[in-house]
Coordinates of N, CA, C and O in Angstrom, one line a residue:
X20 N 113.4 117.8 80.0 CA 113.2 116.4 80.1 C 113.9 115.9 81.4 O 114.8 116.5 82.0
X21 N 113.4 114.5 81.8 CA 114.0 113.9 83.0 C 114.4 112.6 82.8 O 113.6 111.8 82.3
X22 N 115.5 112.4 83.0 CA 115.8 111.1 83.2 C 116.3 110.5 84.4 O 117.0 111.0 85.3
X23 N 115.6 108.9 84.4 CA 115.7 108.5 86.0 C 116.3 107.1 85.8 O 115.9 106.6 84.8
X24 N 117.1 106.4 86.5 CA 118.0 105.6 86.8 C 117.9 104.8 88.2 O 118.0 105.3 89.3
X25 N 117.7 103.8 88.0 CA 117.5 102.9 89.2 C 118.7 102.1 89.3 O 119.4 101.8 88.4
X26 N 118.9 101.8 90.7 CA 120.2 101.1 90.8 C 119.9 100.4 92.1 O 118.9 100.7 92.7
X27 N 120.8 99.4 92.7 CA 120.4 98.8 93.9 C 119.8 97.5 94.0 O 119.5 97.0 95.1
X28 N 119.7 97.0 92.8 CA 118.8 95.8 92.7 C 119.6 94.7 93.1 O 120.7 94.9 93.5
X29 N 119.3 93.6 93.1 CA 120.0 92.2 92.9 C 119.8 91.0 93.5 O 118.6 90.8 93.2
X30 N 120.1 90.0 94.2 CA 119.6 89.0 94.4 C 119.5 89.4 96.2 O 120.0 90.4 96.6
X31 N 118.8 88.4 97.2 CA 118.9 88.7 98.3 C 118.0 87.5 98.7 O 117.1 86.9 98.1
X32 N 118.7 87.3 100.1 CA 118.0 86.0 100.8 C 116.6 86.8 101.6 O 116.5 87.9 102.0
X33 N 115.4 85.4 101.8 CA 114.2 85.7 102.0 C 114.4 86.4 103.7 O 114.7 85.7 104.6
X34 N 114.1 87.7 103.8 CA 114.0 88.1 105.1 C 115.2 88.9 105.1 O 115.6 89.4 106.2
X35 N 116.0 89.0 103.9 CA 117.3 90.1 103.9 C 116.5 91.8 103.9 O 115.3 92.1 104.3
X36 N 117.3 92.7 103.3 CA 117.0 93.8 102.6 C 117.5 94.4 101.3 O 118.4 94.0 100.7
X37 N 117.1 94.9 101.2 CA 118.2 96.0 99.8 C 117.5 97.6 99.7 O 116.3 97.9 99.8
X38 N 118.1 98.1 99.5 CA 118.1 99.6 99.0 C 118.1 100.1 97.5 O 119.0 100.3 96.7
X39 N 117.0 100.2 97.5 CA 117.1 101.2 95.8 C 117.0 102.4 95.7 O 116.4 103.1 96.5
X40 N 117.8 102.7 94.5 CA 118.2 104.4 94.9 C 117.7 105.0 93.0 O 117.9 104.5 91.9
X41 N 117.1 106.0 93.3 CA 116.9 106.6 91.7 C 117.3 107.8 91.9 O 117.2 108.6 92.8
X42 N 117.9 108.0 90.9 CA 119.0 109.3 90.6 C 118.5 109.7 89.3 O 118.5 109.0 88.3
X43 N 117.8 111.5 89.4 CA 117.2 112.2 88.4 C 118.3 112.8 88.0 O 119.4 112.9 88.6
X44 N 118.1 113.3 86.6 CA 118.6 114.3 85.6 C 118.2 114.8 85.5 O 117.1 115.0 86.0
X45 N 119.0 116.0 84.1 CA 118.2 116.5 82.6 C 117.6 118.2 83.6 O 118.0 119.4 83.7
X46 N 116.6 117.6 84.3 CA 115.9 118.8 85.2 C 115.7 118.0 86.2 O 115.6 116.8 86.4
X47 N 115.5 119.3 87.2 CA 114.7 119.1 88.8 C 113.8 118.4 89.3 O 112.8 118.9 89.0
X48 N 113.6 117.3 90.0 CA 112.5 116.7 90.4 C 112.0 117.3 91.7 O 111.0 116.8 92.3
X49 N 112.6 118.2 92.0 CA 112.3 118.9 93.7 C 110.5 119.1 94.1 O 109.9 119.3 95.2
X50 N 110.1 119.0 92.7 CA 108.9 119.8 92.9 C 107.8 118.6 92.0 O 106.8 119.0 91.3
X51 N 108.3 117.1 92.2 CA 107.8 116.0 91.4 C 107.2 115.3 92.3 O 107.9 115.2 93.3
X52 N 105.9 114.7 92.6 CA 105.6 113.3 93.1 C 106.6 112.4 92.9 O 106.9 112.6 91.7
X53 N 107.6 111.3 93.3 CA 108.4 110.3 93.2 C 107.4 108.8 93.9 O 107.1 108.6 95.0
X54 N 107.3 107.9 92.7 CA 107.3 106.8 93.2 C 107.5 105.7 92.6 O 107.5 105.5 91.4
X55 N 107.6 104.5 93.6 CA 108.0 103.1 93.0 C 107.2 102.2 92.5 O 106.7 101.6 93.4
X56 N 107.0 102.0 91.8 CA 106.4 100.4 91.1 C 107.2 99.2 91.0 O 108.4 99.0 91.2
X57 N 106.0 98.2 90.6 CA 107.3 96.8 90.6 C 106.4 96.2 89.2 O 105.2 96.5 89.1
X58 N 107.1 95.5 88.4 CA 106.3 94.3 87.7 C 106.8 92.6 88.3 O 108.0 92.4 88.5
X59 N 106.3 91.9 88.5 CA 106.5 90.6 88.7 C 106.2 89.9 87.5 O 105.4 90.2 86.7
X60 N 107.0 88.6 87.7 CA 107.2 88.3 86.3 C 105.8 87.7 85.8 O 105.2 87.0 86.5
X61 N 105.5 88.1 84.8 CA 104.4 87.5 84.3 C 103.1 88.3 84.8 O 102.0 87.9 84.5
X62 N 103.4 89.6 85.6 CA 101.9 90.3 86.1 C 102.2 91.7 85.7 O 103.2 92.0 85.1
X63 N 101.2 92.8 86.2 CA 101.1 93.5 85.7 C 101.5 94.9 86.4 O 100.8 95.0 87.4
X64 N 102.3 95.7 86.2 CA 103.0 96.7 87.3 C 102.0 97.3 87.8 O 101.0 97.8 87.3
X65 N 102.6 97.2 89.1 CA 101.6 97.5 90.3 C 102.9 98.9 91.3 O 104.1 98.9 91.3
X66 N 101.6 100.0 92.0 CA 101.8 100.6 92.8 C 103.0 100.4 94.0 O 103.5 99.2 93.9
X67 N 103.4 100.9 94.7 CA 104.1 100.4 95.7 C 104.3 100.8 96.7 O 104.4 100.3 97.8
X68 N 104.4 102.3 96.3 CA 104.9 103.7 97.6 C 105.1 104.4 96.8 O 105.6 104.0 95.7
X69 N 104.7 106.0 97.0 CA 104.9 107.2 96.7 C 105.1 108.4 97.9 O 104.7 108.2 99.0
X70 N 105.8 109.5 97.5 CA 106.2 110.7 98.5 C 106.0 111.9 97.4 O 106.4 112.1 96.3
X71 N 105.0 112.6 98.3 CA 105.3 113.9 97.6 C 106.4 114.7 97.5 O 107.5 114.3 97.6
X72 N 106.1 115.8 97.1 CA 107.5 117.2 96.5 C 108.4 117.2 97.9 O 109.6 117.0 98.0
X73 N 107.7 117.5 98.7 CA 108.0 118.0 100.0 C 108.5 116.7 100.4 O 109.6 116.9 101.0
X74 N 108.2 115.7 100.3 CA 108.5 114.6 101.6 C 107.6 114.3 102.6 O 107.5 113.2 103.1
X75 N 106.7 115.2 103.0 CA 106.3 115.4 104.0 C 105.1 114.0 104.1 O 104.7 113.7 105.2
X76 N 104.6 113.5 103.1 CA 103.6 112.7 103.0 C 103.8 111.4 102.2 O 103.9 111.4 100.9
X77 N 103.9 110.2 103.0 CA 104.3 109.2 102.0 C 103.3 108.1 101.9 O 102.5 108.2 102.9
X78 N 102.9 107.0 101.0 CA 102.0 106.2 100.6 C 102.3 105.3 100.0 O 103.0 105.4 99.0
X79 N 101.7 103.8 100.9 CA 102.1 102.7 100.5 C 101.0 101.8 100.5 O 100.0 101.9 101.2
X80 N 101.3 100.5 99.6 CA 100.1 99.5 99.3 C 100.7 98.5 100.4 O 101.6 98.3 101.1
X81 N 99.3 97.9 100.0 CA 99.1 97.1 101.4 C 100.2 95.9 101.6 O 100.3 95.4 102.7
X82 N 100.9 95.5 100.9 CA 101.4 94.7 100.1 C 102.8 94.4 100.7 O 103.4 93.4 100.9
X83 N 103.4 96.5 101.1 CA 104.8 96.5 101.7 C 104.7 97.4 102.7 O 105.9 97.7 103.0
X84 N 103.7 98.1 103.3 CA 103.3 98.4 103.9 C 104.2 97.8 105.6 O 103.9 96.7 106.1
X85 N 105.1 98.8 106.3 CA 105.7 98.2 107.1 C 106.9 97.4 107.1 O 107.3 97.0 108.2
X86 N 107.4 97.2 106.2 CA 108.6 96.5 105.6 C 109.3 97.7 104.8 O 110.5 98.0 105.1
X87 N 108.6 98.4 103.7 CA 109.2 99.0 102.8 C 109.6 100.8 103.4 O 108.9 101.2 104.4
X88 N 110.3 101.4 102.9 CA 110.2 103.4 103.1 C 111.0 103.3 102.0 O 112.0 102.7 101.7
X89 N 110.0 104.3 101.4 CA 110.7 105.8 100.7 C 110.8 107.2 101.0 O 109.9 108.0 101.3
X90 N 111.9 107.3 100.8 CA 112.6 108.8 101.3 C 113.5 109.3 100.1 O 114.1 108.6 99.2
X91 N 113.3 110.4 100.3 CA 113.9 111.4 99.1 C 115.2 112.5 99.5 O 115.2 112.8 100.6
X92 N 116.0 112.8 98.8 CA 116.8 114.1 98.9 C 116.8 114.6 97.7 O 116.9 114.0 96.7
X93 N 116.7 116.0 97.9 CA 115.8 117.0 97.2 C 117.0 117.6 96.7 O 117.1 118.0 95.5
X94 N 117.9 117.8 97.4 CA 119.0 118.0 96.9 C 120.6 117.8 96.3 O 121.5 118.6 96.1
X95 N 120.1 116.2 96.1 CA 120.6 115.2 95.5 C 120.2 114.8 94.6 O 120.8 114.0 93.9
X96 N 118.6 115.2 94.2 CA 117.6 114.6 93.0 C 117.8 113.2 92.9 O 118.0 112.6 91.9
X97 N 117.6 112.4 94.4 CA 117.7 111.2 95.4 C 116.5 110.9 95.1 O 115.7 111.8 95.0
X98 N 115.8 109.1 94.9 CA 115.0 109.4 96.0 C 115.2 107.6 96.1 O 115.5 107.0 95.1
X99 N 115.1 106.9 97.3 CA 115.5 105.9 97.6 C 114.1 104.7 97.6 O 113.2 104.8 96.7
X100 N 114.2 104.0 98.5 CA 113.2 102.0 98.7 C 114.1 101.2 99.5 O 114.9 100.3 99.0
X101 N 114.0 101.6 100.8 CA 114.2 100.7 101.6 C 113.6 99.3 101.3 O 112.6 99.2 100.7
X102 N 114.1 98.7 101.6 CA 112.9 97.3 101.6 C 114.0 96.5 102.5 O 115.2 96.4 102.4
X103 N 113.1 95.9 103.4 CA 113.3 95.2 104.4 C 112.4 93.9 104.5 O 111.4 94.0 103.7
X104 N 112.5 92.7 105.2 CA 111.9 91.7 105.8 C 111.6 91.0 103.9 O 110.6 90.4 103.6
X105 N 112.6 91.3 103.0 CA 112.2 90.9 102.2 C 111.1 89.3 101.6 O 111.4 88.4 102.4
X106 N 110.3 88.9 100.7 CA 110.1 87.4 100.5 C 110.1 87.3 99.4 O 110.6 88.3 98.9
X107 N 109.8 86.5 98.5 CA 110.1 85.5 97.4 C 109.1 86.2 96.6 O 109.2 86.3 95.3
X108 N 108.0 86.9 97.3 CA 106.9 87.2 96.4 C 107.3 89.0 95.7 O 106.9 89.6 94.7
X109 N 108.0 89.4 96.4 CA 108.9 91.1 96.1 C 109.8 90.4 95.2 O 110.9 90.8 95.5
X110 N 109.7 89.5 94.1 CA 110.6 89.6 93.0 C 110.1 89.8 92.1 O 109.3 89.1 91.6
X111 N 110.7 91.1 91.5 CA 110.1 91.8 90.3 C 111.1 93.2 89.7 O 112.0 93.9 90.1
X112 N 110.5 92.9 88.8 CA 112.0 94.7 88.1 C 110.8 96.7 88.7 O 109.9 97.5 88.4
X113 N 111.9 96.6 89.8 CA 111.6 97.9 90.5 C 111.7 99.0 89.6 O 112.8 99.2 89.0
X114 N 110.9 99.5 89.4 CA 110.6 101.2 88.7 C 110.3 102.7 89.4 O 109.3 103.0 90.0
X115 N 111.4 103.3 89.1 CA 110.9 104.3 89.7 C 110.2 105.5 88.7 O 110.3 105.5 87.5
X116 N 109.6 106.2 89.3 CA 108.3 107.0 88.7 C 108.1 108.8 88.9 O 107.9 109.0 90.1
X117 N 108.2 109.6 88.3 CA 108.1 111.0 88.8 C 106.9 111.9 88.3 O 106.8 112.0 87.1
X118 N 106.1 112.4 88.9 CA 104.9 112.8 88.6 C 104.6 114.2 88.3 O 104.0 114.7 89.2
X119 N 105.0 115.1 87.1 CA 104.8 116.6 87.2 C 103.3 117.0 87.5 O 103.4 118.2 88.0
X120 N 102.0 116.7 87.5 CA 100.9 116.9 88.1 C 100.3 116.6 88.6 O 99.1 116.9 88.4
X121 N 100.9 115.5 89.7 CA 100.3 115.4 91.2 C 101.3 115.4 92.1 O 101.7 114.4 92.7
X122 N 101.9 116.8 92.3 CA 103.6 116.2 93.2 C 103.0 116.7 94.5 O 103.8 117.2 95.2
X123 N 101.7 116.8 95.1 CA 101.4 116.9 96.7 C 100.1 115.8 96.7 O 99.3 115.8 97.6
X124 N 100.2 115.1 95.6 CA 98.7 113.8 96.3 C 98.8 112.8 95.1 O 97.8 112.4 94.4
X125 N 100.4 112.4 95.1 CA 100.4 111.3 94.5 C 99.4 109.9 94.0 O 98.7 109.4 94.8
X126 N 99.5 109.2 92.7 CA 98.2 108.8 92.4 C 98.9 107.5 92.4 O 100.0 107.3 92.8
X127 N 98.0 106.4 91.8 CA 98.7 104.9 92.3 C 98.5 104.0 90.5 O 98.6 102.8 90.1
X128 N 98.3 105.1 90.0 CA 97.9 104.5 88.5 C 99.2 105.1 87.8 O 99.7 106.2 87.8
X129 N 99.6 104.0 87.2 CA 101.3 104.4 86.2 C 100.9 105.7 85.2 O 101.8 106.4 84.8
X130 N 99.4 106.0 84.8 CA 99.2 106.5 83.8 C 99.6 108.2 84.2 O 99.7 109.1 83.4
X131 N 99.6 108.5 85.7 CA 99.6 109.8 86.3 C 101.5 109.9 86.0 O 101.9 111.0 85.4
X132 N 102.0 109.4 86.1 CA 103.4 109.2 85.9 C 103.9 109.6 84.9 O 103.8 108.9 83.9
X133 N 104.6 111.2 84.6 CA 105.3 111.5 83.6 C 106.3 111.0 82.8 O 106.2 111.0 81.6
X134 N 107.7 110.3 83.7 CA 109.0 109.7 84.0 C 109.5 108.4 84.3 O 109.3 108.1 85.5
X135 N 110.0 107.6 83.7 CA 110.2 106.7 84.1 C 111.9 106.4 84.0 O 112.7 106.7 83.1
X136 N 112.1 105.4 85.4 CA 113.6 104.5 85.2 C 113.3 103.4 83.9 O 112.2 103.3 83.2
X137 N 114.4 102.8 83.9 CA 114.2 101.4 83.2 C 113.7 100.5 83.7 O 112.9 99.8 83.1
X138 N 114.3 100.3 85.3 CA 114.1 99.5 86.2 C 115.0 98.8 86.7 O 116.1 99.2 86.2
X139 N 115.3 97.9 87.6 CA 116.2 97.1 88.4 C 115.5 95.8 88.6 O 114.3 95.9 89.0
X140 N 116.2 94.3 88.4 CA 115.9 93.2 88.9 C 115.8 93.2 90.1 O 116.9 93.6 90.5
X141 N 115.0 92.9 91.3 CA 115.1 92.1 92.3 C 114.9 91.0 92.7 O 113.7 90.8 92.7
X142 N 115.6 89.8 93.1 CA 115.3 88.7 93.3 C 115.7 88.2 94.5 O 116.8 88.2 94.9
X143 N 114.5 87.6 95.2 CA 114.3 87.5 96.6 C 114.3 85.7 96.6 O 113.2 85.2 96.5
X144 N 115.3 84.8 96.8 CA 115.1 83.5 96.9 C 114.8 83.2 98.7 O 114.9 83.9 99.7
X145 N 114.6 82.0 98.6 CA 113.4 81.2 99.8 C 114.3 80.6 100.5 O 113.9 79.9 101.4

């Protein structure tokens, strides 16, 4: 089993940043698709960015595309969410996600997702 933990959340002015960080247990994620989702209040959790096993390949919606990175350490059972140029509309509880069968072509539907954090508040005021 895996357990994942999100941390890093919290309030931030519009055009600030923050850093989220998910920290695996239990077992190895080295060899996991890792990625982030968000729910916003009242809608329905959505996609956000994923990285394969490797790192080597990352994917993001249109949405944070250029503002946002995820990056991983494999040897830390790390894997991070930059988020930059934050706005008001990126407030939602961040989830991170680990995928045991698609960890080199990550999918953008929660249902591929073996693992889950709890999540973390983000709150982006204007």
């Amino acid at each position: 089993q895996v357990q994942l933990v999100e941390s890093g959340g919290g309030l931030a002015q519009a055009g600030g940043a923050l850093r989220l960080s998910c920290a695996a247990s239990g077992r190895t994620v080295s060899r996991s698709a890792m990625a982030w989702f968000r729910q916003p209040p009242g809608k329905e959790r959505e996609f956000i960015t994923a990285i394969t096993w490797s790192g080597s390949t990352t994917y993001y919606a249109d949405s944070v595309r250029g503002r946002f990175t995820i990056s991983r350490d494999n040897a830390k059972m790390t894997t991070y969410l930059q988020m930059n140029s934050l706005k008001p509309e990126d407030t939602a509880v961040y989830y991170c996600a680990a995928s045991d069968r698609f960890p080199s072509s990550p999918r953008m539907a929660p249902s591929a997702y073996d693992y889950w954090g709890p999540g973390t508040q983000v709150t982006v005021s204007s």
